[in-house]
Amino acid sequence: MTTPTTPSTPPNPPARGRRRAPSRMERAAGRAAALQRPRVLLALLLLLALTCVMLLDGYLRAEVGGDQRVRTGASASDVPDDVLDGGPILSFPGGQATTVSVPDKTIVLTFDDGPDPTWTPQVLEILEKYDVPGTFFLVGSMVSRHPGIVRDMVEQGNEVGVHTFTHVDLSYQSQARVTREIEQTQLALAGAAGITTTLFRAPYSSQTDAIDNYSWPVYESLGEDGYTSVFIDTDSDDWKRPGVSKIVEWATPEDDEGASVLFHDAGGERSQTIEALPKYIEKMKAKGYTFTTVSGVMADQQPTGAGPAGGAPGTTGSGDSLQAAHHEATGATLYEGKALIAAVAVAEWTVPALSVGLVIVGVAVMGRFAMMLVLARRHHRQRNRRRFSWGPPVTGPVSVIVPAYNEKECIEATLRSLARSTHPIEIIVVDDGSTDGTAEIAESLGLPGVRVVRQANAGKPAALNNGVRHARYDIVVMMDGDTVFEPDTVRHLVQPFADPSVGAVAGNAKVGNRRTLIGAWQHIEYVMGFNLDRRMYDLLRCMPTIPGAIGAFRREAVLQVGGMSDDTLAEDTDITIALHRAGRRVVYEERARAWTEAPGSLGQLWSQRYRWSYGTMQALWKHRRCLTDKGPSGRFGRVGMPLVVLFQVVTPVFAPLIDVFTVYSMVFVDFRAALLAWLAVLAVQLVCAAYAFRLDREKYRYLLMMPLQQLAYRQMMYLVLIHSCVTALTGGRLRWQKLKRTGEVGTPAGTG
């Protein structure tokens, strides 16, 4: 029987050779696609930005790529003897290696490995108190993290030098790595204090006798670029923490000799250094010593004009000593330096915030798993009690509504499965302006009890409402045009209506095309993520969604809430929440199984899940006032809404933190511990999934694909949700989309 509700005459075919004008839906789809592309790009850019921030923070904190080797005992046969036996200040004026010694009764206080937010300010305070300058050899990664300390250091009149960016032994590094270590530190100095410097000290090479055949080319190359390498005469060995008296003793030169002296203002616990430093300054002043900087020594002893080669200004005998080593950063160097400092500041704020978020997300995820397991088990035991019954069996006929738009591949299998139903039904196929002959196929089958209702294309909600208007019975079952029911599905689905308080029933949607990798991943998600959730929500009496593939409603309840709304893309979630607010109970019947065709490609899967997640956000926002509903009808607002927002929006958006921090920890912290933690989380998920498969009597072999699902499929779902959030924040609107069908879901027997 056919009931036309609107004219269905197809448009005239285009004349041969003339391009057909795009239809209204095609134009709308094109506009929607054009609007979504920037949002997809924005979502990807957000993920890329997060990744860059994490990499930058890891690089600064863990010296990613840093070589922890320290060379010892190498030959120094290629190093000139006058360098090995010369003073601690090495430069290359005119390309010739020249060393300078510190004059008698003179101390050059040098500090390595800073700046440190705890110890460096205390060192600066002591130097300022005693009016003593210091020369600080700074690690670039620390400079970029603590630029304010460097700014104060320079403004106080102290001198700074390069101590590489990641504190690696440069004798093991390539020329490109050496250049990068120096340039990155100079950028950090430019961004922090607006200067660059010509002073350099290599890590693990405090005295000239540490120069060997491997490190000598590094010093020569840097000398050609205008750098002055600074070594020491006397080492306090304060890093050993031998005690204050020992530090003072070891830092004191013999026989009133001048010395370049090494202390550390970072790199560990430096309380002994802080205590020893004022005692040392007082002792040396009492012995008649004066304190200066490296540039001060160079200005006093180097002949005028004998500056470093390579075109860079060097330490000359004229002008202010600090000016000789420090140069104002200008142009690209200054702006790139400021950009580096800004990026590090973002990373310094973001990563700790994300760490806190990770703890919250981790607790929420583990709490959700625990809640699902406990409540799903209770739900299963409750439903399988011998005494459990909804009431007298429901035996009256029901109406099954099948909205269909271009479902020629699937409609026959769908209708034939309904024709085998063990419960009396009428079947209403609402053809939503199909152009592929869907309505004609449905009519040609000649199945009993099938009515075809035609309408102009208006979308799925309108098709369902049209079906409700044509329904003859008080209970209506709604399903998708690509879904196959088992013979007993409708009978099981309608039994809860024996309870007068029940207004709607959610069925058990199963993935029919699970033989492909994408299908298997979705199968795991349906069994664990959807059906286990529904058991939990059912027991809490706050079911958020009746799946579009299989759901049953009291007809009067649907009409009471105004029917299926097209305000959102998730009309199933929308009407479910509306029924809760109307005081109707929504339950889950796991025995009512429907086999649906899941998206077969990543593109279609993205489109479907994007619509689902964005539609859910729309529905939650539309019904936000349910948070203040009173009485039984307010239960969803009190319990369901917070759980849905937490578990379906907030937690999934931030759940990538688990994977991101796992990778971060593997690279920058502890690979083994991070891997074990990730495997522990996976094990918990496997336990939940295995229990869900047991409840649904599914085959466990699909769980072998779960680790791969976590690595690939889950990341895509995160991107989809981020994309949906971006669309929601930017005020985008989508149309209901049609996925490509193959019709491969035939009968349930073929899906195992």
C-alpha atoms as one frame of an Amber mdcrd trajectory, in Angstrom:
protein
   0.000   0.000   0.000   1.317   3.440  -0.897   0.242   6.630   0.833   1.593
   9.686  -0.997   1.790  12.729   1.236   3.554  15.124  -1.123   4.085  15.160
  -4.872   6.879  12.792  -5.790   7.232  13.440  -9.511  10.920  13.326 -10.323
  12.438  16.422 -11.921  12.833  16.522 -15.674  16.118  14.962 -16.778  18.695
  17.431 -18.078  19.051  17.823 -21.803  21.860  15.843 -23.380  25.124  17.750
 -23.231  23.883  20.213 -20.618  25.361  20.140 -17.131  22.689  19.563 -14.486
  22.340  22.396 -11.995  23.157  21.288  -8.438  20.181  20.565  -6.216  19.378
  22.453  -3.027  20.778  19.619  -0.897  23.936  19.429  -3.006  24.477  23.155
  -2.647  23.873  22.961   1.104  26.261  20.021   1.405  28.885  21.958  -0.512
  28.502  24.967   1.769  28.694  22.739   4.839  31.860  21.062   3.561  33.427
  24.440   2.832  32.646  25.577   6.367  33.961  22.404   7.984  37.353  22.343
   6.287  38.692  25.321   8.286  37.392  23.746  11.493  39.103  20.446  10.719
  42.280  22.403  10.064  41.859  24.279  13.336  41.392  21.006  15.245  44.544
  19.597  13.673  46.427  22.815  14.420  45.389  22.597  18.077  46.721  19.055
  18.248  49.924  20.119  16.484  50.353  23.046  18.879  49.934  20.742  21.876
  52.485  18.342  20.423  54.970  21.167  19.820  54.518  22.486  23.343  55.157
  19.029  24.776  58.231  18.526  22.603  59.609  21.925  23.559  59.073  21.290
  27.249  60.668  17.863  26.976  63.615  19.298  25.086  64.158  21.897  27.790
  63.738  19.560  30.729  65.169  16.267  29.571  67.803  17.345  27.067  66.161
  15.274  24.334  68.795  14.036  21.945  71.456  14.947  24.511  74.459  12.698
  24.595  75.304  11.811  28.179  78.806  10.595  27.306  81.757  12.502  28.752
  85.129  12.005  27.111  88.131  11.350  29.358  91.723  10.299  28.780  91.910
  11.300  25.118  95.176  12.372  23.554  96.042  16.065  23.303  98.843  15.733
  20.761  97.211  18.203  18.355  96.716  20.897  20.992  99.481  23.563  21.177
 101.531  23.329  24.359 101.179  27.032  25.068  97.416  26.510  25.165  97.611
  23.544  27.519 100.041  25.392  29.786  98.595  28.869  29.289  96.035  30.975
  31.059  92.348  30.193  31.423  91.132  32.675  28.797  91.506  31.425  25.221
  90.843  33.555  22.148  91.934  33.566  18.524  92.868  37.105  17.434  93.930
  37.033  13.809  93.312  33.292  13.779  96.132  32.645  16.240  95.407  30.857
  19.552  96.204  33.198  22.449  95.727  32.672  26.153  95.436  35.241  28.913
  96.074  34.687  32.619  94.357  36.370  35.531  96.651  38.938  37.224  97.945
  38.319  40.736  95.684  39.168  43.613  92.705  39.068  41.245  89.735  36.694
  41.287  87.311  36.032  38.430  84.276  34.433  40.027  82.558  32.132  37.523
  79.375  30.155  37.971  78.190  27.235  35.826  74.911  25.496  34.916  72.425
  28.251  35.791  70.179  30.016  36.050  68.327  28.176  38.783  65.195  29.727
  40.331  66.247  28.685  43.848  70.003  29.208  44.020  70.909  31.845  41.404
  68.911  34.687  43.035  70.683  33.938  46.322  74.058  34.088  44.588  73.120
  37.404  42.978  72.038  38.775  46.345  75.407  37.881  47.872  77.348  39.419
  44.973  75.327  42.609  45.207  75.825  42.796  48.949  79.612  42.575  48.611
  79.728  44.641  45.402  81.425  41.798  43.560  80.818  40.983  39.866  80.404
  37.444  38.603  80.651  35.746  35.236  77.810  33.256  34.744  78.033  30.566
  32.094  74.416  29.790  31.370  72.664  26.763  29.940  70.332  27.937  27.176
  67.433  25.702  28.167  67.557  27.145  31.696  67.779  30.699  30.326  64.633
  30.172  28.275  62.785  28.859  31.329  63.946  31.589  33.731  64.494  34.733
  31.643  63.740  37.129  34.512  66.732  35.891  36.502  69.047  36.483  33.543
  67.624  39.972  33.086  68.317  40.785  36.744  71.774  39.258  36.457  72.775
  41.504  33.556  71.172  44.633  35.010  73.146  44.064  38.225  76.396  44.327
  36.236  77.326  40.678  35.974  78.683  39.031  32.871  77.171  36.041  31.065
  78.568  33.406  28.724  77.325  30.430  26.736  77.396  26.999  28.380  75.555
  25.232  25.501  71.804  24.747  25.329  71.479  21.206  26.663  74.789  20.726
  28.545  76.315  18.084  26.255  79.957  17.199  25.696  80.583  18.963  22.386
  83.562  16.757  21.521  81.079  14.008  20.608  78.796  16.232  18.527  78.675
  17.104  14.864  79.470  20.603  13.685  75.777  21.176  13.026  74.903  20.189
  16.590  77.631  22.445  18.004  76.314  25.364  15.973  72.765  24.658  17.098
  73.766  24.472  20.768  75.448  27.885  20.571  72.846  29.637  18.436  69.913
  28.436  20.545  71.596  29.720  23.693  72.262  33.086  22.042  68.584  33.299
  21.050  67.584  32.553  24.630  69.882  35.327  25.896  68.515  37.734  23.296
  64.943  36.989  24.334  65.695  37.125  28.060  67.997  40.154  28.353  68.245
  41.625  24.846  71.938  40.716  24.511  74.280  38.202  22.953  77.712  37.285
  24.290  81.159  36.320  23.001  82.090  34.267  26.085  81.913  30.483  26.014
  82.627  27.608  28.348  82.181  23.994  27.298  80.562  21.549  29.721  82.901
  19.013  31.349  85.987  21.058  30.347  86.775  23.298  33.281  90.606  23.514
  32.894  92.812  23.879  29.817  94.354  20.467  30.402  90.916  19.005  29.554
  91.344  20.097  25.920  92.053  17.085  23.705  92.256  16.255  20.025  88.469
  15.858  19.829  87.479  19.114  21.516  90.263  21.277  20.086  88.545  21.663
  16.652  85.452  22.916  18.492  87.426  25.663  20.224  89.177  26.597  16.985
  85.886  26.835  15.116  84.250  28.931  17.834  87.342  31.121  18.033  87.070
  31.828  14.328  83.487  32.924  14.975  84.642  35.446  17.582  84.129  33.490
  20.793  86.423  33.619  23.801  86.617  30.275  25.614  86.955  30.548  29.386
  88.502  27.888  31.595  89.448  27.947  35.288  92.530  27.880  37.470  90.859
  26.837  40.708  87.840  24.569  41.221  85.806  24.791  44.420  84.320  21.348
  43.717  81.206  22.602  45.459  79.091  20.112  43.479  80.619  17.379  45.680
  79.115  19.125  48.764  82.267  18.494  50.855  81.364  21.093  53.465  81.644
  24.882  53.616  85.228  24.996  54.882  86.446  22.644  52.156  84.724  24.686
  49.438  86.403  27.863  50.684  89.770  26.128  50.973  89.656  24.492  47.520
  88.601  27.760  45.837  91.547  29.716  47.295  94.553  30.123  44.948  98.094
  29.683  46.290 100.792  32.324  46.791  98.585  35.321  46.042  98.165  34.173
  42.460  95.261  35.379  40.409  92.657  32.799  39.439  89.529  32.065  37.500
  87.476  30.235  40.129  84.557  27.874  39.513  81.375  27.665  41.577  77.953
  26.296  40.600  74.669  28.135  40.986  72.566  25.264  39.609  72.666  21.574
  38.824  71.748  20.296  42.265  71.420  21.202  45.921  73.651  24.244  46.439
  73.042  25.305  50.039  76.717  24.745  50.900  77.727  26.992  47.994  75.397
  29.734  49.243  76.887  29.475  52.717  80.496  29.296  51.500  80.377  32.151
  48.984  80.219  35.119  51.430  82.907  33.524  53.617  85.108  33.107  50.543
  84.605  36.712  49.383  85.393  38.053  52.860  88.496  35.861  53.091  89.840
  36.956  49.692  89.160  40.623  50.323  90.948  40.314  53.640  93.956  38.982
  51.729  93.909  42.025  49.461  92.269  40.418  46.423  90.068  42.276  43.995
  87.237  40.777  41.960  86.637  41.327  38.265  85.075  39.670  35.240  86.550
  37.850  32.252  86.172  40.976  30.144  87.847  42.998  32.877  90.910  40.767
  32.656  90.910  40.980  28.859  90.621  44.762  28.913  93.603  45.095  31.258
  95.944  42.633  29.554  95.071  42.258  25.852  96.655  44.749  23.438  94.262
  47.219  21.880  92.826  45.951  18.605  93.726  42.297  19.218  90.105  41.174
  19.219  88.698  37.823  18.102  88.636  37.089  14.410  85.584  36.424  12.312
  84.173  39.954  12.214  82.412  39.800  15.599  83.318  42.465  18.121  85.785
  41.025  20.626  87.310  41.972  23.936  89.506  44.976  23.311  91.545  47.081
  25.622  89.282  50.072  25.314  85.767  50.793  26.478  83.658  49.257  29.194
  84.624  45.669  29.968  81.076  44.333  29.952  80.418  46.035  26.649  83.292
  43.992  25.217  81.521  40.680  25.921  77.867  41.711  25.676  76.309  43.003
  22.487  72.822  44.334  22.020  70.595  41.858  20.201  68.895  43.405  17.190
  66.841  42.423  14.173  65.828  38.827  13.652  67.920  37.572  16.576  66.003
  39.747  19.019  62.565  38.810  17.701  63.373  35.123  17.386  64.708  35.194
  20.941  61.531  36.803  22.260  59.478  34.234  20.352  61.500  31.437  21.974
  60.981  32.884  25.454  57.254  33.292  24.772  56.948  29.719  23.492  58.771
  28.381  26.531  56.531  30.447  28.824  53.503  28.828  27.183  55.059  25.404
  27.620  55.970  26.147  31.236  52.339  26.977  31.955  50.702  24.412  29.717
  52.535  21.251  30.691  51.914  21.529  34.462  48.277  22.381  33.757  48.010
  19.356  31.489  49.647  17.253  34.178  46.920  18.234  36.612  44.369  17.534
  33.893  45.928  14.132  33.352  45.451  13.231  37.003  41.819  14.334  36.854
  41.214  12.480  33.598  42.969   9.392  34.878  40.830   9.328  38.009  37.691
   9.923  35.931  38.559   7.178  33.441  39.380   4.649  36.137  36.271   5.687
  38.049  34.155   5.210  34.949  35.570   1.724  34.354  34.933   0.759  37.964
  31.408   2.171  37.877  30.619   0.416  34.599  31.839  -2.940  35.882  29.967
  -2.748  39.183  26.707  -1.381  37.801  26.726  -3.506  34.648  27.107  -6.635
  36.766  24.292  -5.535  39.038  22.126  -4.744  36.006  22.837  -8.152  34.478
  21.991  -9.994  37.694  18.840  -7.938  38.201  17.543  -8.554  34.671  18.263
 -12.285  34.847  16.534 -13.011  38.130  13.797 -15.559  37.760  11.361 -13.301
  39.590  12.159 -10.276  37.413   9.286  -9.232  35.171   8.098  -5.965  33.697
   4.530  -7.155  34.117   2.048  -9.082  31.972   3.531  -9.949  28.554   2.988
  -7.334  25.878   1.366  -9.127  22.948  -0.456  -6.361  21.083   0.723  -5.270
  17.632   3.175  -2.384  17.262   4.177  -0.056  14.457   7.724  -0.226  13.063
   8.872   2.971  11.348  11.702   2.754   8.812  12.942   6.158   7.582  14.696
   5.662   4.262  16.708   7.946   2.028  18.498   6.239  -0.885  18.669   2.875
   0.865  18.381   0.635  -2.206  21.334  -1.507  -1.060  19.814  -2.252   2.352
  16.047  -1.816   2.296  15.226  -5.336   1.104  17.254  -7.041   3.844  15.746
  -4.696   6.418  12.140  -5.389   5.418  12.605  -9.134   5.031  14.069  -9.323
   8.538  11.020  -7.490   9.883   8.699  -9.824   7.989  10.101 -12.719  10.051
   9.206 -11.014  13.334   7.603 -13.251  15.971   5.653 -10.247  17.264   2.712
  -8.766  15.329   3.808  -5.554  13.593   2.926  -3.106  10.888   5.817  -1.697
   8.863   5.817   1.930   7.751   8.563   2.830   5.283   8.876   6.608   5.085
  10.694   7.401   1.835  12.406  10.754   2.382  12.668  11.864  -1.232  14.917
   9.002  -2.360  16.255   9.218  -5.898  17.520   5.629  -6.203  14.193   3.773
  -6.265  14.106   2.842  -2.582  10.313   3.232  -2.380   9.779   1.150  -5.517
  11.951  -1.659  -4.122   9.992  -1.669  -0.869   6.688  -1.887  -2.759   7.883
  -4.544  -5.163   8.704  -6.992  -2.369   5.003  -7.531  -1.726   5.572  -8.194
   1.975   2.446  -8.229   4.180   1.853  -5.296   6.484   4.241  -2.953   4.654
   3.139   0.605   3.859   5.258   3.072   1.940   4.813   6.749   2.733   6.476
   9.196   0.382   7.550  12.702   1.288   9.796  15.384  -0.157  13.277  15.289
   1.276  13.083  16.873   4.728  15.503  14.899   6.866  15.329  11.987   9.266
  13.411  13.714  12.116  10.654  14.766   9.705  10.488  11.233   8.290  10.134
   9.732  11.774   7.430  12.224  12.732   5.572  11.405   9.534   5.777   7.738
  10.438   4.435   8.427  13.935   1.451  10.264  12.412   0.670   7.255  10.215
   1.174   4.680  13.001  -1.923   2.734  13.975  -0.698   1.386  17.285   0.248
   2.826  20.660   3.820   1.535  20.600   6.151   2.571  17.799   9.537   1.028
  17.034  12.040   3.201  15.185  14.983   1.788  13.250  17.406   2.776  10.498
  17.014   1.742   6.890  20.298  -0.163   6.969  19.469  -2.237  10.057  18.451
  -5.888  10.335  16.320  -7.250  13.197  16.343 -10.783  14.558  12.947 -12.533
  14.618  12.538 -12.015  18.391  13.916  -8.462  18.486  10.587  -6.613  18.466
   9.056  -9.018  21.010  11.915  -8.452  23.463  12.002  -4.724  22.765   8.375
  -4.039  23.715   8.148  -6.119  26.902   9.276  -3.279  29.231   6.134  -1.349
  28.213   4.230  -3.637  30.588   5.419  -1.146  33.188   3.225   1.964  32.737
   6.073   4.267  33.810   8.277   3.220  30.879   8.075   5.679  28.012  10.872
   4.369  25.792  13.180   1.379  25.412  16.706   1.270  23.976  17.728  -1.868
  22.129  21.104  -3.545  21.705  22.727  -2.277  18.489  25.387  -4.593  17.043
  27.863  -4.049  14.236  27.032  -6.366  11.354  29.976  -5.676   9.054  32.691
  -6.527  11.554  34.978  -8.543   9.291  37.012  -5.480   8.278  39.523  -3.841
  10.591  37.438  -0.667  10.919  34.322  -2.760  11.493  36.037  -4.814  14.193
  37.168  -1.652  15.967  33.611  -0.321  15.939  32.345  -3.686  17.148  34.557
  -3.375  20.229  33.340   0.175  20.745  29.651  -0.797  20.441  29.900  -3.692
  22.878  32.075  -1.962  25.449  31.529   1.752  24.997  27.833   1.819  24.199
  26.100  -1.250  25.579  28.080  -1.466  28.818  27.358   2.224  29.317  23.640
   1.663  28.723  23.505  -0.957  31.444  25.044   1.534  33.846  22.728   4.381
  32.825  19.704   2.080  32.933  20.406   1.122  36.533  20.899   4.796  37.411
  17.656   5.642  35.551  19.291   8.291  33.396  19.689   6.712  29.952  21.007
   9.522  27.699  20.356   8.062  24.244  18.029   5.623  22.557  20.009   4.486
  19.494  18.539   5.417  16.156  19.169   1.857  14.939  16.755   0.333  17.462
  14.415   2.051  19.883  10.786   1.788  20.944   8.459   4.539  22.231   4.982
   5.039  23.513   3.332   7.008  20.751   1.640   9.340  23.226   5.011  10.071
  24.883   6.543  11.055  21.552   3.633  13.365  20.813   3.767  14.768  24.353
   7.318  16.089  23.847   6.573  17.423  20.363   7.956  14.540  18.326  11.447
  14.171  16.902  13.129  17.571  16.778  15.422  18.827  14.036  17.009  21.361
  16.406  20.031  19.090  16.797  21.899  16.508  14.757  21.337  13.910  17.491
  17.562  13.629  17.378  17.779  10.353  19.321  19.594  11.990  22.263  17.343
  15.027  22.031  14.091  13.073  22.379  15.554  10.795  25.074  16.375  13.753
  27.299  12.978  15.291  26.509  11.242  12.104  27.661  13.194  12.143  30.924
  12.134  15.734  31.516   8.510  14.743  30.813   8.700  12.216  33.642   8.940
   9.146  31.422  11.241   6.273  32.285  13.755   5.097  29.671  15.197   1.576
  29.973  17.578  -0.762  28.168  16.657  -4.196  26.832  19.858  -6.042  25.922
  18.032  -9.047  24.428  16.538  -6.892  21.666  19.354  -7.030  19.156  19.685
  -5.139  15.892  22.458  -5.555  13.343  23.498  -2.328  11.698  25.958  -1.444
   8.977  28.793   0.602  10.452  30.776   3.056   8.292  33.217   1.198   6.072
  35.843   3.899   5.587  37.667   6.380   7.788  36.037   9.295   5.969  32.514
   7.992   6.551  33.353   7.094  10.135  34.633  10.629  10.731  31.403  12.103
   9.284  29.185   9.865  11.402  31.011  10.360  14.699  31.360  14.067  14.059
  27.601  14.300  13.676  27.049  12.187  16.784  29.410  14.096  19.047  28.354
  17.525  17.812  24.689  16.545  17.997  25.144  15.332  21.570  26.659  18.690
  22.525  23.718  20.450  20.870  21.222  18.305  22.751  22.948  18.854  26.088
  22.995  22.595  25.513  19.359  22.622  24.395  18.281  20.839  27.589  20.709
  22.612  29.933  17.817  23.792  32.089  17.201  20.207  33.150  19.902  20.848
  35.766  17.316  22.792  37.753  14.343  20.460  37.149  12.677  19.270  40.342
  11.139  15.968  41.328  11.459  12.636  39.492  11.634  14.390  36.114  14.794
  16.152  37.271  16.751  12.951  37.808  18.443  13.198  34.440  19.582  16.741
  35.239  20.904  15.710  38.644  22.578  12.448  37.611  22.547  11.877  33.871
  23.611  15.288  32.595  26.760  15.505  34.784  27.740  11.939  33.879  27.233
  12.492  30.148  29.170  15.766  30.183  31.989  14.174  32.183  32.189  10.828
  30.375  31.163  11.744  26.821  32.523  15.270  26.420  35.094  16.373  28.998
  36.921  13.088  29.588  37.167  12.096  25.900  38.424  15.572  24.976  41.238
  15.315  27.517  41.755  11.558  27.302  44.486  12.026  24.658  46.577  13.325
  27.546  47.039   9.716  28.590  48.583   8.815  25.253  50.420  12.129  24.823
  51.992  11.910  28.263  52.822   8.270  27.697  54.847   9.199  24.623  56.268
  12.224  26.453  57.365  10.060  29.377  58.817   7.376  27.105  60.965   9.927
  25.284  61.880  12.327  28.070  61.436  10.562  31.418  61.435   6.779  31.854
  60.578   4.579  28.879  60.045   1.400  30.886  57.885   2.964  33.593  55.776
   4.834  31.036  55.249   1.704  28.964  54.223  -0.296  32.025  51.753   2.419
  33.046  50.216   2.460  29.561  49.957  -1.336  29.545  48.278  -1.209  32.957
  45.603   1.149  31.635  45.176  -1.095  28.589  44.810  -4.111  30.879  42.002
  -2.388  32.796  40.264  -1.604  29.520  40.683  -5.188  28.363  39.086  -6.439
  31.563  36.103  -4.161  31.017  35.850  -5.132  27.365  36.094  -8.845  28.166
  33.290  -8.539  30.701  31.153  -6.617  28.220  31.768  -9.318  25.607  30.783
 -11.945  28.137  27.525 -10.184  28.935  26.705  -9.836  25.232  27.911 -13.381
  24.501  30.347 -12.153  21.881  33.488 -13.897  20.681  36.627 -12.832  22.499
  38.878 -13.022  19.439  37.999  -9.443  18.494  39.729  -8.239  21.658  43.070
  -9.096  20.033  42.588  -5.936  17.980  42.079  -3.730  21.024  45.729  -2.599
  21.465  45.792  -1.436  17.853  42.432   0.224  18.371  43.886   2.198  21.257
  46.821   3.347  19.146  44.947   4.347  15.989  41.164   4.289  16.149  40.897
   6.023  19.496  43.086   8.885  18.348  40.735   9.498  15.456  37.776   9.612
  17.828  39.615  12.203  19.911  40.170  14.350  16.833  36.495  14.038  15.947
  35.486  15.241  19.384  37.969  18.120  19.290  36.591  19.020  15.853  33.076
  18.999  17.325  34.142  21.239  20.199  35.716  23.692  17.756  32.503  23.731
  15.716  30.426  24.301  18.844  32.659  27.150  20.008  32.634  28.801  16.581
  28.864  28.518  16.215  28.835  26.101  13.270  25.792  24.163  12.139  25.666
  20.878  10.228  23.028  19.101   8.224  22.045  15.487   8.755  24.377  13.487
   6.505  23.801  10.319   4.511  26.481   7.653   4.644  27.299   5.371   1.751
  25.836   1.877   2.226  26.931  -1.464   0.815  24.083  -3.691   1.965  26.503
  -6.324   3.257  24.597  -6.756   6.527  22.140  -9.433   5.562  21.125 -11.739
   8.368  22.494 -11.994  11.902  23.761 -15.481  11.197  26.335 -14.125   8.845
  28.019 -11.758  11.259  29.709 -13.997  13.777
